[in-house]
PDB file of C-alpha atoms in Angstrom:
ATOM      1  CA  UNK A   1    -139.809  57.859  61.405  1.00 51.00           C
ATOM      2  CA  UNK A   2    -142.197  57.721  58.555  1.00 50.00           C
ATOM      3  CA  UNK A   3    -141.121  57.738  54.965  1.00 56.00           C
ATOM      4  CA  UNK A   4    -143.327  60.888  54.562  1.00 73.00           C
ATOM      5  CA  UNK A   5    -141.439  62.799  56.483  1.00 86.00           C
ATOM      6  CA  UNK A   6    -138.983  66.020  55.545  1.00 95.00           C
ATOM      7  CA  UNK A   7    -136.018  65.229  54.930  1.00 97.00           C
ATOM      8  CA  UNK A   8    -133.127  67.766  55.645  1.00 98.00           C
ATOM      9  CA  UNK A   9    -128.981  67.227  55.372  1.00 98.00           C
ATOM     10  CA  UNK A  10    -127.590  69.327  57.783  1.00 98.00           C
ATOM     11  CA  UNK A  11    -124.065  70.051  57.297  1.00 98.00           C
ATOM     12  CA  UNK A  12    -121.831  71.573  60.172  1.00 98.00           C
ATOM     13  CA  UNK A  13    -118.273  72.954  59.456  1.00 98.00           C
ATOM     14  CA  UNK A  14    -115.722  75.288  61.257  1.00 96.00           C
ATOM     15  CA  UNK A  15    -116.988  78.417  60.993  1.00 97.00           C
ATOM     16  CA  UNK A  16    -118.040  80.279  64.520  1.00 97.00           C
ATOM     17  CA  UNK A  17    -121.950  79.836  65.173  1.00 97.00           C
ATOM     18  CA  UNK A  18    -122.540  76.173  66.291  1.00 97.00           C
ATOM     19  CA  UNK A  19    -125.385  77.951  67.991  1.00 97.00           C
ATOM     20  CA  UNK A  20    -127.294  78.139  64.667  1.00 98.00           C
ATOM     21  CA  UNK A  21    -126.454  74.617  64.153  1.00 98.00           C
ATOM     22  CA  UNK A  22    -127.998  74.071  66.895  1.00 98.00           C
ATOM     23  CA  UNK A  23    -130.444  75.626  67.197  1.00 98.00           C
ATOM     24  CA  UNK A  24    -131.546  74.969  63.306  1.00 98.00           C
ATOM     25  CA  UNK A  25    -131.785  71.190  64.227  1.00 98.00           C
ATOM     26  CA  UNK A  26    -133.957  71.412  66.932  1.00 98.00           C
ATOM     27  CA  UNK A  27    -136.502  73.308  65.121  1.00 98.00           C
ATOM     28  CA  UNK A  28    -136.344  70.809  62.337  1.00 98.00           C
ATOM     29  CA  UNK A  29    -136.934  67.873  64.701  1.00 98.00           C
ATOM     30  CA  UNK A  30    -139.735  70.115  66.174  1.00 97.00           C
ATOM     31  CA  UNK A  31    -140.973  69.899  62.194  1.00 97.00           C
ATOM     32  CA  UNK A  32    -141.087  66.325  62.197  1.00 97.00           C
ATOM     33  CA  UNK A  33    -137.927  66.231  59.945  1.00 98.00           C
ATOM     34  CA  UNK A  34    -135.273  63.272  59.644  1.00 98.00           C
ATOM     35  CA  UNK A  35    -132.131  64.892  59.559  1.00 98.00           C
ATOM     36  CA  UNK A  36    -128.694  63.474  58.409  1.00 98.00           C
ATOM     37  CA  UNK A  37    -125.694  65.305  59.959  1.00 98.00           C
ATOM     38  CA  UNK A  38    -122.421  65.630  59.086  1.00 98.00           C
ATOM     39  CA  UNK A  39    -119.615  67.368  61.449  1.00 98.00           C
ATOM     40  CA  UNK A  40    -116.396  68.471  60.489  1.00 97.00           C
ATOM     41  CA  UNK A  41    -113.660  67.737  62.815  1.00 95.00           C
ATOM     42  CA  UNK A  42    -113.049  71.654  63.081  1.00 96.00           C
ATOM     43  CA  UNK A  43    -117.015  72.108  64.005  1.00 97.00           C
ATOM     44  CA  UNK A  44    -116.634  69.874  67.369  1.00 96.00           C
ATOM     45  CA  UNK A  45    -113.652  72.365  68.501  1.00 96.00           C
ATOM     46  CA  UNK A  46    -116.304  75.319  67.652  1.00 96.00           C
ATOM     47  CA  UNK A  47    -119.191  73.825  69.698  1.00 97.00           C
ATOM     48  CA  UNK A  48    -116.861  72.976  72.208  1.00 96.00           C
ATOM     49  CA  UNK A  49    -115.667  76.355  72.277  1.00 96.00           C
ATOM     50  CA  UNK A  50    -118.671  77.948  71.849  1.00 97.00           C
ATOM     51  CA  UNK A  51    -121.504  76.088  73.847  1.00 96.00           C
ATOM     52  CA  UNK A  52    -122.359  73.803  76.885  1.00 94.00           C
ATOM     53  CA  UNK A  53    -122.725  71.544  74.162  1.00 95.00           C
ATOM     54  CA  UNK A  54    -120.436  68.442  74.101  1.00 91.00           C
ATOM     55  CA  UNK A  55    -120.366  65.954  71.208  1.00 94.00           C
ATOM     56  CA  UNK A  56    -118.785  62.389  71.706  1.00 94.00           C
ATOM     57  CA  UNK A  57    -116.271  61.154  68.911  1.00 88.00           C
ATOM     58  CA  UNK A  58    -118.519  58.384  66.762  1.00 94.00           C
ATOM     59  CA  UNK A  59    -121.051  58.772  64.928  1.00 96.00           C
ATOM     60  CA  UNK A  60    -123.560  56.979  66.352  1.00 96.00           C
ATOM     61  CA  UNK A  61    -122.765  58.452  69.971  1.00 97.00           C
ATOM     62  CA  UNK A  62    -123.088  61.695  68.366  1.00 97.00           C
ATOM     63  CA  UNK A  63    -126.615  60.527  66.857  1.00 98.00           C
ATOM     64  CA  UNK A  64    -127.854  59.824  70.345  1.00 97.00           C
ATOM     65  CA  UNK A  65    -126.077  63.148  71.726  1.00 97.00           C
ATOM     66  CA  UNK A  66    -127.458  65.247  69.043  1.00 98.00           C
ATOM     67  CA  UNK A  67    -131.026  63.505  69.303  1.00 98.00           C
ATOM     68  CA  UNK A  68    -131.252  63.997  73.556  1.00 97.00           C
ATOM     69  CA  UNK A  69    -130.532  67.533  72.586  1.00 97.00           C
ATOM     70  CA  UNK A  70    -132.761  68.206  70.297  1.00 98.00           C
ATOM     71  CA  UNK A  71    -135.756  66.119  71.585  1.00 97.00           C
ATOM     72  CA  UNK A  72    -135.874  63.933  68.469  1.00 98.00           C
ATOM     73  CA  UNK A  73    -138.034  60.187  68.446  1.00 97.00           C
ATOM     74  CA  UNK A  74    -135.932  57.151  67.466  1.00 96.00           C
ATOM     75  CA  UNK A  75    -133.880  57.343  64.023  1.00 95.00           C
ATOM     76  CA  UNK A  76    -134.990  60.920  63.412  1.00 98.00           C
ATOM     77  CA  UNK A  77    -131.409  61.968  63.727  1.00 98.00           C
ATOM     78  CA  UNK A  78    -128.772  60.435  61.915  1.00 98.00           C
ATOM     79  CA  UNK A  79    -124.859  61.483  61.519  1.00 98.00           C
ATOM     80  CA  UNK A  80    -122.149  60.250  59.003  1.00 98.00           C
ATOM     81  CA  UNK A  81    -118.669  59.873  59.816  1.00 96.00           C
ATOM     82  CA  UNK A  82    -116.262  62.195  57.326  1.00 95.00           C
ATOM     83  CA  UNK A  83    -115.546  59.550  54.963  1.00 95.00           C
ATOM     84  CA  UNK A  84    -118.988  57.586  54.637  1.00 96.00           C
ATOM     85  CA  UNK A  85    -119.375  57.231  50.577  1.00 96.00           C
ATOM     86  CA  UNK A  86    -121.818  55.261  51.333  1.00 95.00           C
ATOM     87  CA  UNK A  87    -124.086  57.510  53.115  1.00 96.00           C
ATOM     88  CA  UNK A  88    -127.706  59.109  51.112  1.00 96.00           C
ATOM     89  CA  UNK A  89    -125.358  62.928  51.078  1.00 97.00           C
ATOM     90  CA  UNK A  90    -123.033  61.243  49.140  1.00 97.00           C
ATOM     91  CA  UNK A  91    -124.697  60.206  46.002  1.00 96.00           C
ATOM     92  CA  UNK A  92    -127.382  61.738  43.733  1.00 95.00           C
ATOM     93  CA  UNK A  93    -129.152  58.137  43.517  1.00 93.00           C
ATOM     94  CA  UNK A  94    -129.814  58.720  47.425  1.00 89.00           C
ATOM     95  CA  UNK A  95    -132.655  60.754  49.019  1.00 90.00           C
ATOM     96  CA  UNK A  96    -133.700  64.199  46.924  1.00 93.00           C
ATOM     97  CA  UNK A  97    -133.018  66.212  50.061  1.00 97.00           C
ATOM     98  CA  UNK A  98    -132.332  70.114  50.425  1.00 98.00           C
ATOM     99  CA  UNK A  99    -128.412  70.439  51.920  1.00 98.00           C
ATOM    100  CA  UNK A 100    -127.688  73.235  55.000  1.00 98.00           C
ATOM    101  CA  UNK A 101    -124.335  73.952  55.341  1.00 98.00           C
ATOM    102  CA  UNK A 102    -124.362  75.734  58.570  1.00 98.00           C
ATOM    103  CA  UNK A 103    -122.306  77.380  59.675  1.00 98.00           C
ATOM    104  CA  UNK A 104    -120.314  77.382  56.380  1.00 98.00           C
ATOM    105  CA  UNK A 105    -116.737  77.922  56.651  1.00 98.00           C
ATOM    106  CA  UNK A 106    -114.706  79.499  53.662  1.00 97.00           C
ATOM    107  CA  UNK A 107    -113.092  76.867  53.153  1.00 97.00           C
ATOM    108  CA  UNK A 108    -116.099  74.415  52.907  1.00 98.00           C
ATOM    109  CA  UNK A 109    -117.581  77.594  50.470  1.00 98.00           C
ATOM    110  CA  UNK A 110    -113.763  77.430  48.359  1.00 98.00           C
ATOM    111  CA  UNK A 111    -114.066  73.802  48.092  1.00 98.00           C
ATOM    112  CA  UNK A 112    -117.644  74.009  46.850  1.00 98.00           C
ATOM    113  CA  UNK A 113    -116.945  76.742  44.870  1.00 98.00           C
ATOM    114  CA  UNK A 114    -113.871  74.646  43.195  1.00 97.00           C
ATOM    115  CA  UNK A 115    -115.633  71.054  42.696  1.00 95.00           C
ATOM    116  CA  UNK A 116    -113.674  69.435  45.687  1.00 93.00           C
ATOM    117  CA  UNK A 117    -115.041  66.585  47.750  1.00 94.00           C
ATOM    118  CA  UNK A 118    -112.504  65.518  49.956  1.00 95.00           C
ATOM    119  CA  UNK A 119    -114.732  64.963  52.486  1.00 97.00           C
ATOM    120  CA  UNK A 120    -119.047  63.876  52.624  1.00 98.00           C
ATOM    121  CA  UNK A 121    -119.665  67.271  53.562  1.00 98.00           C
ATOM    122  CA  UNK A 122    -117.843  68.799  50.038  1.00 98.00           C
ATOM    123  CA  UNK A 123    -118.929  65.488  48.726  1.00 98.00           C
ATOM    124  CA  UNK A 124    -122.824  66.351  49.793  1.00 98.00           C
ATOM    125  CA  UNK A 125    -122.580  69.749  48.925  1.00 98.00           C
ATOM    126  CA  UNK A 126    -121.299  68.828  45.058  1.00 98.00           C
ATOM    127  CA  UNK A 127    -124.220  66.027  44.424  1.00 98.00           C
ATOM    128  CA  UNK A 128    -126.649  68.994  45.450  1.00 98.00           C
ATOM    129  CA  UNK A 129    -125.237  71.259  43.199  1.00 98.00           C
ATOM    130  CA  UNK A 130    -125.025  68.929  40.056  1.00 97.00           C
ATOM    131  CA  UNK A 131    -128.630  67.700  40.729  1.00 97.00           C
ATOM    132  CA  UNK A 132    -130.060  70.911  41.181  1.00 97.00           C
ATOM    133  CA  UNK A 133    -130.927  70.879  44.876  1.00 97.00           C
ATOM    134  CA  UNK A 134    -131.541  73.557  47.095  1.00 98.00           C
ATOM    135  CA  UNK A 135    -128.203  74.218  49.050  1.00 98.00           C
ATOM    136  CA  UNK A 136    -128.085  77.222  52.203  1.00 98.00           C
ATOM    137  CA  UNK A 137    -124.809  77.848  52.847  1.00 98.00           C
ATOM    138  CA  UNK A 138    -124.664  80.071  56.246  1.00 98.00           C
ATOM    139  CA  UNK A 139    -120.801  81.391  55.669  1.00 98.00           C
ATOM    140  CA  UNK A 140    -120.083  83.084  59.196  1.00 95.00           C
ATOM    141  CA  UNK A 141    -117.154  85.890  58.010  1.00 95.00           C
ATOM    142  CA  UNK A 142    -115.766  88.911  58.242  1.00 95.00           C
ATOM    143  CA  UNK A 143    -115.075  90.736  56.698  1.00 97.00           C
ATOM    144  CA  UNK A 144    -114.679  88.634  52.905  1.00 97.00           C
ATOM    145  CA  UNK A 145    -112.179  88.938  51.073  1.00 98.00           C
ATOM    146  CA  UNK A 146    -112.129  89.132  47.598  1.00 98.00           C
ATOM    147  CA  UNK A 147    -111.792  85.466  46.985  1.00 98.00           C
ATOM    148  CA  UNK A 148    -114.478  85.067  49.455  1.00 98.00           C
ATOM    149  CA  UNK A 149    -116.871  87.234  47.489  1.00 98.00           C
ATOM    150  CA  UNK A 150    -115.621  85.557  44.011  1.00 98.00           C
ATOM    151  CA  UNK A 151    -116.790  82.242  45.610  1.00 98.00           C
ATOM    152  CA  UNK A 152    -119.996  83.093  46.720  1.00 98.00           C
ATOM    153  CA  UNK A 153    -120.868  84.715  43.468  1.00 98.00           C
ATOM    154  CA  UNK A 154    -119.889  81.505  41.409  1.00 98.00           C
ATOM    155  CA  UNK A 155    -121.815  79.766  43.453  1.00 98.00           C
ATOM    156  CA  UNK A 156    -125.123  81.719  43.468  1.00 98.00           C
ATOM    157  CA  UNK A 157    -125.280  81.244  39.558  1.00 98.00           C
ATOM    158  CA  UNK A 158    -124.742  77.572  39.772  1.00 97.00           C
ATOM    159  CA  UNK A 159    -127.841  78.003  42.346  1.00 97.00           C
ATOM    160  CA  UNK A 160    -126.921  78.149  45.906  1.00 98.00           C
ATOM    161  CA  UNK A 161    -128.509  80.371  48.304  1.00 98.00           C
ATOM    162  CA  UNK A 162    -125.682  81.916  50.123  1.00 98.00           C
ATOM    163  CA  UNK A 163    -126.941  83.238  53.492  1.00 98.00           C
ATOM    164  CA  UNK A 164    -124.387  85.164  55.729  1.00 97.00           C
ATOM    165  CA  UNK A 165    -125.393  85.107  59.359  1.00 97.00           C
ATOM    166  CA  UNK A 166    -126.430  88.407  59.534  1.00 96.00           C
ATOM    167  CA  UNK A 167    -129.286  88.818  61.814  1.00 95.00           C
ATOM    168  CA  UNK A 168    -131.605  91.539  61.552  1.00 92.00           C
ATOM    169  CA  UNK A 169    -132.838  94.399  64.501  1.00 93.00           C
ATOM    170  CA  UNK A 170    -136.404  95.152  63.543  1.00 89.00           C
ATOM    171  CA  UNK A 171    -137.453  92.450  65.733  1.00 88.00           C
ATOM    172  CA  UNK A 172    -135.988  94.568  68.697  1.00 90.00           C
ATOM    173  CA  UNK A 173    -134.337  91.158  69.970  1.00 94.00           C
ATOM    174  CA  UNK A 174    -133.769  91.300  73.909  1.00 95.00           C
ATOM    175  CA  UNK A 175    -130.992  88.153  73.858  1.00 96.00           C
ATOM    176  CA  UNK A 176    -128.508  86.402  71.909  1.00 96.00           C
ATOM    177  CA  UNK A 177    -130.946  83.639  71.464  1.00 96.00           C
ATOM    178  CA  UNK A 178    -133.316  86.336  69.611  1.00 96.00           C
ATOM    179  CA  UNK A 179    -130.724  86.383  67.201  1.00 97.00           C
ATOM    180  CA  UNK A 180    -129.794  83.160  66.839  1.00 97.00           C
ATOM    181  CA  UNK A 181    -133.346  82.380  66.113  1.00 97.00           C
ATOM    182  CA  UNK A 182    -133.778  85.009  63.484  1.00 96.00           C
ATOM    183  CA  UNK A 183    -131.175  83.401  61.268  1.00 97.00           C
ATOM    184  CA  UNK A 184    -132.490  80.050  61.809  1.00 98.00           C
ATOM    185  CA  UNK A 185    -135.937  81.543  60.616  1.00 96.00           C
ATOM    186  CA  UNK A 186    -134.657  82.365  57.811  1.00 96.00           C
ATOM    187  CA  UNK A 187    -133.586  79.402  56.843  1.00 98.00           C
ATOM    188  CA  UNK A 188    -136.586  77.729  57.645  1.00 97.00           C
ATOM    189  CA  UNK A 189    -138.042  79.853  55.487  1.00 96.00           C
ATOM    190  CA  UNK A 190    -136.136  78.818  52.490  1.00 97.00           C
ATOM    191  CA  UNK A 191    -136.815  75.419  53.575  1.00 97.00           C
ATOM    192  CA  UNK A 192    -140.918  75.904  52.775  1.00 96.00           C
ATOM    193  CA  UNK A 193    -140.737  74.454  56.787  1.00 96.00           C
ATOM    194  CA  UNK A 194    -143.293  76.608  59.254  1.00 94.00           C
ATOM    195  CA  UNK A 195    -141.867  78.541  61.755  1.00 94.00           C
ATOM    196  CA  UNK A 196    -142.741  80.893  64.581  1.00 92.00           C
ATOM    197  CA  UNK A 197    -139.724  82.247  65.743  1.00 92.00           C
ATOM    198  CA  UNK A 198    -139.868  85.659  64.504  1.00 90.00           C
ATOM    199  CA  UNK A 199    -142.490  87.367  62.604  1.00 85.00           C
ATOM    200  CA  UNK A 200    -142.108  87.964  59.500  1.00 81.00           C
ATOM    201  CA  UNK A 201    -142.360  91.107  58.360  1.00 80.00           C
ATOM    202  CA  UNK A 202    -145.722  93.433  58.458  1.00 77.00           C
ATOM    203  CA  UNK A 203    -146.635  90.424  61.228  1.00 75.00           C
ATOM    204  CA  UNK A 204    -147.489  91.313  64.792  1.00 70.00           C
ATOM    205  CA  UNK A 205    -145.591  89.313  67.446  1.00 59.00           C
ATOM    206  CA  UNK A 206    -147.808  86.786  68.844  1.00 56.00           C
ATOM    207  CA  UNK A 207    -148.468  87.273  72.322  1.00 50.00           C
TER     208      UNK A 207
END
């Protein structure tokens, strides 16, 4: 891929919705962006559970599983294992990239919300916070609890965007998939990244 392009850290934890996850990273390989991934071990039981989808145990299998899925050229996908320190996510010295955390568990959101990095994924999430990058965390609860709301507060004044999967109805979607693809416009959205998925709003449909 050329150095011009996008570059996005895509994050994928526990929480139900691998179907944004998804979804999200085929429309950024549709955008021409490299993406770096990073699974938690609880977000391959979730797409497992929740989709067709079935992702291989190493990281480079599920580089090539992610990229057949998502139509991506050569290198445009890469994932890091749970541990890799030595990956770009892990260090503010590596590439100024925006972080997704999608879905976002509350536990990834407590360990954020705490300074944790126990993992590249808290680890990614705390070098975008302390270098003032933009960080979408898609937390899939409900309903929160008070600890839950506590940590997304704390972490909208350090600068996170905290986006609950909450799709919206004026669209009048016919199919899951209309929903699915209103969240991911959103985050597209806050990404500065084109997308045509829904209209936004005062738009016509296309078509």
């Amino acid at each position: 891929m050329a150095e011009s392009s996008p570059v996005i850290n895509l994050a994928i934890t526990g929480a139900s919705g691998a179907q944004y996850a998804l979804r999200l990273l085929q429309c950024l390989v549709a955008n021409n962006c490299r993406v770096n991934v990073m699974v938690s071990r609880a977000a391959q039981v979730v797409i497992a559970t929740e989709t067709e989808f079935r992702l291989p145990g190493s990281p480079p299998a599920m580089a090539e599983a992610f990229s057949g899925y998502a139509g991506a050229k050569a290198g445009q996908v890469q994932v890091f294992g749970r541990e890799d320190w030595f990956s770009p996510p892990a260090s503010g010295s590596g590439e100024k990239a925006p972080l997704v955390i999608c879905p976002c568990s509350t536990g990834t959101l407590s360990a954020l919300a705490t300074g944790a990095s126990n993992n590249l994924i808290e680890r990614a999430g705390d070098v975008a916070l302390k270098e003032r990058r933009k960080l979408i965390l898609v937390l899939r609860e409900t309903p929160y609890s008070e600890v839950h709301l506590e940590n997304m507060l704390k972490l909208t004044r350090m600068g996170a965007v905290i986006m609950p999967a909450s799709p919206g109805f004026y669209h009048k979607p016919d199919s899951v998939d209309d929903l699915v693809d209103f969240m991911v416009a959103r985050i597209l959205d806050h990404l500065g990244l084109p997308q045509t998925l829904v209209p936004r709003w005062g738009e016509k449909a296309e078509g």
